[in-house]
Short mmCIF file of C-alpha atoms in Angstrom, two decimals:
data_model
loop_
_atom_site.label_atom_id
_atom_site.label_comp_id
_atom_site.label_asym_id
_atom_site.label_seq_id
_atom_site.Cartn_x
_atom_site.Cartn_y
_atom_site.Cartn_z
CA MET A 1 -29.42 6.53 -8.39
CA SER A 2 -32.50 8.74 -7.92
CA SER A 3 -35.80 8.41 -9.71
CA PHE A 4 -36.42 11.73 -11.45
CA PRO A 5 -39.96 13.13 -11.44
CA THR A 6 -41.39 13.59 -14.93
CA MET A 7 -44.33 15.48 -16.37
CA ALA A 8 -45.69 12.14 -17.57
CA ASP A 9 -46.95 11.13 -14.13
CA ALA A 10 -48.34 12.56 -10.91
CA ASN A 11 -44.92 12.67 -9.23
CA GLY A 12 -43.83 15.40 -11.61
CA ARG A 13 -47.05 17.36 -11.84
CA THR A 14 -48.86 19.75 -9.50
CA ILE A 15 -52.23 18.13 -10.11
CA GLY A 16 -54.15 17.63 -6.87
CA ALA A 17 -57.28 18.44 -4.92
CA GLU A 18 -57.89 21.75 -6.71
CA GLU A 19 -58.06 20.09 -10.13
CA LEU A 20 -60.28 17.29 -8.82
CA ALA A 21 -62.65 19.88 -7.35
CA ALA A 22 -62.65 21.79 -10.64
CA VAL A 23 -63.58 18.72 -12.67
CA SER A 24 -66.28 17.78 -10.18
CA ARG A 25 -67.71 21.32 -10.30
CA VAL A 26 -68.08 21.14 -14.08
CA LEU A 27 -69.52 17.63 -14.13
CA GLN A 28 -72.04 18.49 -11.44
CA SER A 29 -73.12 21.56 -13.41
CA GLY A 30 -73.99 19.43 -16.43
CA MET A 31 -72.51 22.06 -18.79
CA LEU A 32 -69.33 20.88 -20.50
CA SER A 33 -69.36 23.33 -23.41
CA SER A 34 -67.57 26.65 -23.11
CA VAL A 35 -70.11 28.30 -25.41
CA TRP A 36 -72.61 28.38 -22.55
CA GLY A 37 -70.36 27.61 -19.58
CA THR A 38 -68.38 29.88 -17.28
CA GLU A 39 -65.02 28.16 -16.68
CA VAL A 40 -63.28 29.00 -19.96
CA ARG A 41 -64.47 32.60 -19.85
CA ALA A 42 -63.09 32.86 -16.30
CA LEU A 43 -59.79 31.29 -17.42
CA GLU A 44 -59.49 33.90 -20.16
CA ARG A 45 -60.05 36.74 -17.68
CA GLU A 46 -57.51 35.31 -15.25
CA MET A 47 -54.93 34.78 -17.99
CA ALA A 48 -55.37 38.34 -19.26
CA ASP A 49 -55.13 39.74 -15.74
CA ARG A 50 -51.98 37.77 -14.93
CA HIS A 51 -50.28 39.24 -18.01
CA GLY A 52 -51.71 42.73 -17.72
CA VAL A 53 -53.44 42.67 -21.10
CA SER A 54 -57.01 43.28 -22.18
CA HIS A 55 -57.84 40.05 -23.99
CA ALA A 56 -57.21 36.32 -23.81
CA VAL A 57 -58.73 33.73 -26.13
CA ALA A 58 -58.73 30.04 -25.19
CA ALA A 59 -58.16 27.29 -27.74
CA SER A 60 -58.01 23.52 -27.88
CA SER A 61 -54.19 23.36 -28.09
CA GLY A 62 -51.09 25.51 -28.23
CA THR A 63 -50.91 24.86 -31.97
CA ALA A 64 -54.50 26.05 -32.28
CA ALA A 65 -53.61 29.22 -30.36
CA LEU A 66 -50.82 29.89 -32.85
CA HIS A 67 -53.25 29.25 -35.70
CA LEU A 68 -55.60 31.87 -34.22
CA ALA A 69 -52.71 34.34 -34.13
CA VAL A 70 -51.59 33.67 -37.70
CA ALA A 71 -55.18 33.92 -38.96
CA ALA A 72 -55.64 37.19 -37.06
CA VAL A 73 -52.66 38.89 -38.75
CA ALA A 74 -54.29 37.87 -42.04
CA PRO A 75 -51.53 36.85 -44.47
CA ASP A 76 -52.48 36.63 -48.13
CA PRO A 77 -51.66 33.34 -49.88
CA GLY A 78 -47.92 33.26 -50.50
CA ASP A 79 -47.10 35.86 -47.85
CA GLU A 80 -44.13 35.00 -45.64
CA ILE A 81 -43.86 34.59 -41.89
CA ILE A 82 -40.35 34.43 -40.46
CA THR A 83 -39.78 31.95 -37.66
CA SER A 84 -37.24 29.69 -35.98
CA PRO A 85 -35.88 26.41 -37.34
CA ILE A 86 -35.61 25.09 -33.75
CA SER A 87 -39.13 24.49 -32.53
CA ASP A 88 -42.00 22.04 -32.63
CA PHE A 89 -43.77 21.62 -35.96
CA GLY A 90 -46.77 23.23 -34.30
CA THR A 91 -45.02 26.55 -34.86
CA VAL A 92 -45.00 26.21 -38.67
CA ALA A 93 -48.18 24.16 -39.27
CA PRO A 94 -50.45 27.20 -38.68
CA ILE A 95 -48.44 29.21 -41.20
CA LEU A 96 -48.98 26.55 -43.87
CA ALA A 97 -52.62 26.17 -42.84
CA GLN A 98 -53.18 29.83 -43.74
CA ASN A 99 -51.48 29.33 -47.12
CA ALA A 100 -48.50 31.38 -46.01
CA VAL A 101 -44.83 30.45 -46.38
CA PRO A 102 -42.58 29.67 -43.39
CA VAL A 103 -39.30 31.52 -43.84
CA PHE A 104 -36.54 30.57 -41.43
CA ALA A 105 -33.61 32.55 -40.09
CA ASP A 106 -30.55 31.30 -38.26
CA VAL A 107 -30.19 31.37 -34.50
CA ASP A 108 -27.89 32.45 -31.72
CA PRO A 109 -25.26 29.73 -31.08
CA TYR A 110 -25.78 29.73 -27.30
CA THR A 111 -29.53 30.33 -26.78
CA GLY A 112 -30.92 28.72 -29.94
CA ASN A 113 -33.25 31.72 -30.27
CA LEU A 114 -33.60 33.64 -33.51
CA ASP A 115 -30.66 35.91 -34.31
CA PRO A 116 -32.13 39.43 -34.81
CA ALA A 117 -29.61 40.24 -37.56
CA ALA A 118 -30.53 37.07 -39.44
CA VAL A 119 -34.23 37.88 -39.10
CA ALA A 120 -33.65 41.40 -40.41
CA ALA A 121 -31.81 39.96 -43.41
CA ALA A 122 -34.71 37.58 -44.12
CA ILE A 123 -37.35 40.31 -44.33
CA GLY A 124 -38.69 40.83 -47.82
CA PRO A 125 -41.58 42.48 -49.65
CA ARG A 126 -43.98 39.67 -48.70
CA THR A 127 -43.05 39.40 -45.02
CA ARG A 128 -46.32 39.55 -43.09
CA ALA A 129 -45.19 38.77 -39.54
CA ILE A 130 -42.38 37.49 -37.35
CA LEU A 131 -43.16 34.48 -35.17
CA ALA A 132 -40.58 34.38 -32.38
CA VAL A 133 -40.10 31.19 -30.35
CA HIS A 134 -38.90 31.65 -26.77
CA LEU A 135 -36.89 28.42 -26.81
CA PHE A 136 -36.74 26.43 -23.55
CA GLY A 137 -38.05 29.54 -21.74
CA ALA A 138 -35.48 32.19 -22.74
CA ALA A 139 -36.80 35.42 -24.26
CA ALA A 140 -36.13 35.88 -27.98
CA ASP A 141 -36.15 39.65 -28.37
CA LEU A 142 -37.32 40.53 -31.90
CA ARG A 143 -39.20 43.68 -30.91
CA ALA A 144 -36.86 46.15 -32.58
CA VAL A 145 -36.67 44.10 -35.79
CA ALA A 146 -40.45 43.83 -36.03
CA ASP A 147 -40.92 47.53 -35.30
CA THR A 148 -38.35 48.54 -37.92
CA ALA A 149 -39.97 46.29 -40.52
CA GLY A 150 -43.46 47.45 -39.56
CA VAL A 151 -44.80 43.91 -39.17
CA PRO A 152 -46.58 42.30 -36.23
CA LEU A 153 -44.65 40.13 -33.79
CA ILE A 154 -46.27 36.88 -32.67
CA GLU A 155 -44.67 35.28 -29.61
CA ASP A 156 -44.67 31.49 -29.25
CA CYS A 157 -44.57 31.17 -25.46
CA ALA A 158 -45.35 27.45 -25.33
CA GLN A 159 -42.13 26.89 -23.35
CA ALA A 160 -41.99 30.32 -21.77
CA TRP A 161 -44.61 30.81 -19.08
CA LEU A 162 -43.62 33.87 -16.99
CA THR A 163 -40.43 34.40 -18.97
CA ARG A 164 -39.24 38.01 -18.86
CA TYR A 165 -37.30 40.16 -21.28
CA PRO A 166 -34.22 41.97 -19.91
CA ASP A 167 -36.35 45.08 -19.29
CA GLY A 168 -38.84 43.06 -17.22
CA THR A 169 -41.55 42.76 -19.88
CA LEU A 170 -43.45 39.48 -19.65
CA ALA A 171 -43.14 37.17 -22.63
CA GLY A 172 -46.36 37.22 -24.60
CA THR A 173 -47.02 40.90 -23.98
CA ALA A 174 -44.23 42.43 -26.10
CA GLY A 175 -45.69 41.73 -29.51
CA ALA A 176 -49.10 41.84 -31.14
CA ILE A 177 -50.12 38.38 -29.85
CA GLY A 178 -48.64 35.92 -27.36
CA CYS A 179 -49.49 32.21 -27.57
CA PHE A 180 -49.25 29.64 -24.77
CA SER A 181 -49.60 25.88 -24.48
CA LEU A 182 -51.31 23.77 -21.81
CA GLN A 183 -50.16 20.44 -23.27
CA GLN A 184 -49.11 17.59 -20.97
CA TRP A 185 -45.38 18.42 -21.01
CA LYS A 186 -45.70 22.16 -20.41
CA HIS A 187 -45.28 24.03 -17.11
CA ILE A 188 -49.00 23.80 -16.41
CA THR A 189 -51.43 21.50 -18.17
CA CYS A 190 -54.97 20.47 -18.87
CA GLY A 191 -53.81 17.68 -21.20
CA ASP A 192 -54.13 19.81 -24.29
CA GLY A 193 -55.12 23.45 -24.52
CA GLY A 194 -53.89 26.85 -25.57
CA LEU A 195 -54.29 30.55 -24.84
CA ALA A 196 -53.61 33.60 -27.01
CA ILE A 197 -53.31 37.05 -25.43
CA THR A 198 -53.37 40.54 -26.92
CA ASP A 199 -54.11 44.16 -26.13
CA ASP A 200 -55.61 44.71 -29.58
CA PRO A 201 -59.41 44.36 -29.63
CA VAL A 202 -59.47 43.84 -33.40
CA LEU A 203 -57.01 40.94 -33.21
CA ALA A 204 -58.86 39.51 -30.22
CA ARG A 205 -62.18 39.50 -32.09
CA ARG A 206 -60.61 37.91 -35.15
CA MET A 207 -59.15 35.15 -33.00
CA ARG A 208 -62.41 34.55 -31.14
CA LEU A 209 -64.32 34.30 -34.40
CA PHE A 210 -61.73 31.99 -35.99
CA ALA A 211 -61.92 29.68 -32.96
CA ASP A 212 -65.70 29.35 -33.36
CA LYS A 213 -66.42 28.87 -37.08
CA GLY A 214 -66.63 32.59 -37.76
CA TRP A 215 -69.77 32.78 -35.63
CA PRO A 216 -70.31 36.01 -33.66
CA ARG A 217 -72.20 34.59 -30.71
CA ASP A 218 -73.22 38.07 -29.57
CA GLU A 219 -75.16 38.48 -32.82
CA ALA A 220 -77.36 36.23 -34.95
CA ARG A 221 -76.54 32.71 -36.10
CA ARG A 222 -74.53 33.70 -39.11
CA HIS A 223 -70.94 33.11 -40.15
CA VAL A 224 -68.99 36.26 -40.95
CA GLY A 225 -65.75 34.66 -42.07
CA LEU A 226 -63.73 31.47 -42.29
CA GLY A 227 -63.19 29.79 -38.95
CA LEU A 228 -62.60 26.38 -37.41
CA ASN A 229 -63.77 24.81 -34.19
CA TYR A 230 -60.88 25.38 -31.78
CA ARG A 231 -63.07 25.75 -28.69
CA MET A 232 -61.69 24.63 -25.32
CA THR A 233 -64.04 22.50 -23.23
CA GLU A 234 -65.25 23.50 -19.77
CA LEU A 235 -63.46 20.50 -18.25
CA ALA A 236 -60.13 21.60 -19.74
CA GLY A 237 -60.79 25.20 -18.76
CA ALA A 238 -61.55 24.33 -15.15
CA VAL A 239 -58.37 22.26 -14.81
CA ALA A 240 -56.36 25.02 -16.50
CA ARG A 241 -57.72 27.59 -14.02
CA ALA A 242 -56.53 25.50 -11.09
CA GLN A 243 -53.14 25.05 -12.77
CA LEU A 244 -52.80 28.74 -13.62
CA ALA A 245 -53.14 29.61 -9.93
CA LYS A 246 -50.14 27.35 -9.23
CA LEU A 247 -47.97 28.81 -12.00
CA PRO A 248 -45.89 31.24 -9.86
CA GLY A 249 -44.95 28.41 -7.51
CA VAL A 250 -44.00 26.14 -10.41
CA LEU A 251 -41.67 28.79 -11.81
CA ALA A 252 -40.18 29.61 -8.41
CA ASP A 253 -39.33 25.95 -7.82
CA ARG A 254 -37.86 25.46 -11.31
CA ARG A 255 -35.75 28.61 -11.00
CA ARG A 256 -34.42 27.74 -7.57
CA THR A 257 -33.08 24.36 -8.65
CA ALA A 258 -31.92 25.71 -12.02
CA ARG A 259 -29.79 28.26 -10.19
CA ARG A 260 -28.21 25.44 -8.17
CA LEU A 261 -27.22 23.62 -11.34
CA ALA A 262 -26.13 26.75 -13.22
CA ASP A 263 -23.91 27.88 -10.37
CA ALA A 264 -22.33 24.44 -10.07
CA LEU A 265 -21.47 24.27 -13.79
CA ALA A 266 -20.22 27.84 -14.14
CA ASP A 267 -16.53 26.94 -13.77
CA LEU A 268 -16.54 24.10 -16.33
CA PRO A 269 -14.57 24.97 -19.49
CA GLY A 270 -16.50 24.49 -22.70
CA VAL A 271 -19.88 24.39 -20.94
CA HIS A 272 -22.38 27.23 -21.43
CA VAL A 273 -25.66 27.61 -19.51
CA PRO A 274 -28.27 30.42 -19.57
CA ALA A 275 -27.18 33.45 -17.58
CA ASP A 276 -30.36 35.10 -16.26
CA VAL A 277 -31.89 32.38 -14.11
CA ASP A 278 -34.77 34.45 -12.74
CA ALA A 279 -35.97 35.60 -16.17
CA HIS A 280 -35.83 32.11 -17.72
CA ALA A 281 -38.77 29.71 -17.51
CA TRP A 282 -36.66 26.50 -17.53
CA TRP A 283 -38.95 24.27 -19.54
CA LEU A 284 -35.80 22.26 -20.17
CA PHE A 285 -32.30 23.00 -18.91
CA PRO A 286 -30.18 23.70 -22.03
CA ILE A 287 -26.41 23.27 -22.06
CA VAL A 288 -24.25 24.27 -25.03
CA LEU A 289 -20.87 22.57 -25.43
CA ASP A 290 -17.70 23.79 -27.09
CA PRO A 291 -15.57 21.37 -29.14
CA PRO A 292 -14.06 18.90 -28.64
CA LEU A 293 -17.08 18.06 -26.46
CA THR A 294 -20.04 16.74 -28.46
CA ASN A 295 -23.65 16.52 -27.38
CA HIS A 296 -24.13 12.88 -28.39
CA GLU A 297 -21.09 11.72 -26.45
CA VAL A 298 -22.00 13.67 -23.30
CA ALA A 299 -25.68 12.70 -23.54
CA GLY A 300 -24.69 9.05 -23.76
CA LYS A 301 -22.65 9.31 -20.59
CA LEU A 302 -25.47 11.08 -18.79
CA ALA A 303 -28.03 8.52 -19.90
CA ALA A 304 -25.77 5.74 -18.65
CA ALA A 305 -25.69 7.53 -15.28
CA GLY A 306 -29.50 7.66 -15.18
CA ILE A 307 -29.82 11.37 -15.96
CA PRO A 308 -32.80 12.40 -18.15
CA ALA A 309 -30.78 14.18 -20.84
CA ARG A 310 -30.56 14.00 -24.62
CA ALA A 311 -28.62 15.46 -27.50
CA GLY A 312 -29.93 18.16 -29.78
CA TYR A 313 -33.58 18.44 -28.59
CA LEU A 314 -34.80 17.71 -32.15
CA GLU A 315 -33.76 14.98 -34.54
CA GLN A 316 -33.41 17.67 -37.20
CA PRO A 317 -34.19 21.39 -37.41
CA LEU A 318 -37.49 22.30 -39.01
CA HIS A 319 -36.00 23.54 -42.27
CA CYS A 320 -34.80 19.96 -42.86
CA ALA A 321 -38.16 18.31 -42.09
CA PRO A 322 -39.51 16.23 -44.99
CA ALA A 323 -42.86 18.00 -44.48
CA LEU A 324 -41.19 21.12 -45.86
CA THR A 325 -38.44 19.78 -48.12
CA GLU A 326 -40.36 17.20 -50.15
CA ALA A 327 -43.87 16.33 -48.98
CA PRO A 328 -47.01 17.68 -50.64
CA VAL A 329 -48.90 20.26 -48.58
CA TYR A 330 -52.40 20.31 -50.12
CA GLY A 331 -53.40 17.27 -52.15
CA ALA A 332 -50.48 16.47 -54.43
CA SER A 333 -49.47 20.13 -54.51
CA ARG A 334 -46.54 21.87 -52.82
CA PHE A 335 -48.67 25.02 -52.57
CA PRO A 336 -47.99 27.53 -51.04
CA LEU A 337 -44.27 26.72 -50.93
CA ALA A 338 -43.86 26.94 -54.72
CA VAL A 339 -45.82 30.20 -55.11
CA PRO A 340 -43.16 32.92 -54.57
CA PRO A 341 -41.02 34.11 -57.51
CA ALA A 342 -37.86 32.11 -58.10
CA ASP A 343 -35.75 34.67 -56.24
CA ARG A 344 -37.99 34.35 -53.15
CA LEU A 345 -38.46 30.59 -52.93
CA PRO A 346 -37.99 29.55 -49.29
CA THR A 347 -34.65 28.09 -48.30
CA TYR A 348 -35.02 24.62 -46.83
CA GLY A 349 -32.76 21.60 -46.48
CA PRO A 350 -29.34 20.82 -44.97
CA GLY A 351 -26.78 23.60 -45.06
CA ALA A 352 -29.31 26.43 -45.09
CA PHE A 353 -28.92 27.48 -41.45
CA PRO A 354 -25.59 26.19 -40.17
CA VAL A 355 -25.80 27.50 -36.60
CA ALA A 356 -29.13 25.77 -35.99
CA GLU A 357 -27.82 22.59 -37.58
CA ARG A 358 -24.64 22.64 -35.49
CA LEU A 359 -26.68 23.06 -32.29
CA ILE A 360 -28.86 20.06 -33.09
CA GLU A 361 -26.06 17.86 -34.41
CA ARG A 362 -23.12 18.69 -32.13
CA THR A 363 -23.42 21.32 -29.40
CA LEU A 364 -26.86 21.43 -27.74
CA LEU A 365 -27.62 19.18 -24.80
CA VAL A 366 -30.92 19.34 -22.90
CA VAL A 367 -31.70 18.03 -19.44
CA ASP A 368 -35.34 17.45 -18.51
CA TRP A 369 -36.47 19.86 -15.82
CA ASN A 370 -39.25 19.69 -13.26
CA GLU A 371 -40.64 21.69 -10.35
CA ARG A 372 -40.49 18.55 -8.19
CA TYR A 373 -36.71 18.19 -8.42
CA THR A 374 -35.02 18.25 -5.03
CA ASP A 375 -31.51 19.41 -4.21
CA ALA A 376 -30.53 15.75 -4.24
CA HIS A 377 -31.78 15.37 -7.82
CA VAL A 378 -29.82 18.45 -8.89
CA ASP A 379 -26.68 17.28 -7.10
CA GLU A 380 -26.88 13.98 -8.96
CA ILE A 381 -27.10 15.87 -12.26
CA ILE A 382 -24.16 18.08 -11.24
CA GLN A 383 -21.98 15.09 -10.45
CA ALA A 384 -22.89 13.33 -13.70
CA VAL A 385 -22.35 16.40 -15.92
CA ARG A 386 -18.99 17.18 -14.35
CA ALA A 387 -17.88 13.61 -14.81
CA ALA A 388 -19.15 13.47 -18.40
CA VAL A 389 -17.33 16.59 -19.60
CA THR A 390 -14.07 16.06 -17.77
CA SER A 391 -13.47 12.34 -18.29
#
């Protein structure tokens, strides 16, 4: 039985001499703050250049980057932002933080990404934006829906570095703002960090101000609007720059081994894997099972065989999270969730989005993925999956 590399230790990361040199460079300079330093500004330029956009704004986390984006599109209290019930809570926390209402829509049964028809049906008079999550690294194409509704599209690319749409467009560049994560378990990392990209100078300035207490550093010491301190440090920025340079290699390695697994599982009845290997980012390797196969049964067999796999990805979809169904949001209040008229109260709780719930509870299986997997690792996964679904 092989030992699988993980993103929790050096065996599963691309951290090496370049990152050590970057940290040393910052420490020797004596300047660890990005307000006066050069590393974070350079990271922003390199990120923008890699994606072919005009602006990138660094932040202290991927959640912070999403908060910058939500703040930049400027919802009024009680406005709605449509998003996916299958994501990290970091996708919806920024919506609540801006006193807006997360509105969910159901998902595609095989990708777990938002179903465009369901999103279109969820649009109402208070819809302020659509926040699409590119789950596991597969593009969720909501461009046409957003354009028809006349609302901005925010792309959550935390799991989707160098993901491409079917027409070749890079994830993060199709909407108004694209947001990326540099957290420990992402494709590249500086421990925690985030980046938001846009071609819109107005949105870029709003995000930069919101990340720095509403302080226009190119002007006087005055605060022109509400903002927080979401600044990335120079140490994180320097490490992120070294990691960003390695990103194409990380994706190439993940895609090569993902193709090996996808090809080997293609003939298995009742087993569905993503089709476009070279457009997918493969943060995890998702497998969707048809009945009578169930994710918990198959995951148990894989775990017993030493394969890093689990059922459902989440314990429950976001629309069932107690933070939304019952917990107070501000003080003892449920504001802003109780603000809309009775006919527009958000739909939360079990039964609201059956496709998402079925994926989590019965059909979705995820296998951890890593750029350091060898053919031998993949072959071990192949053997275990085939045995688990046919025995």
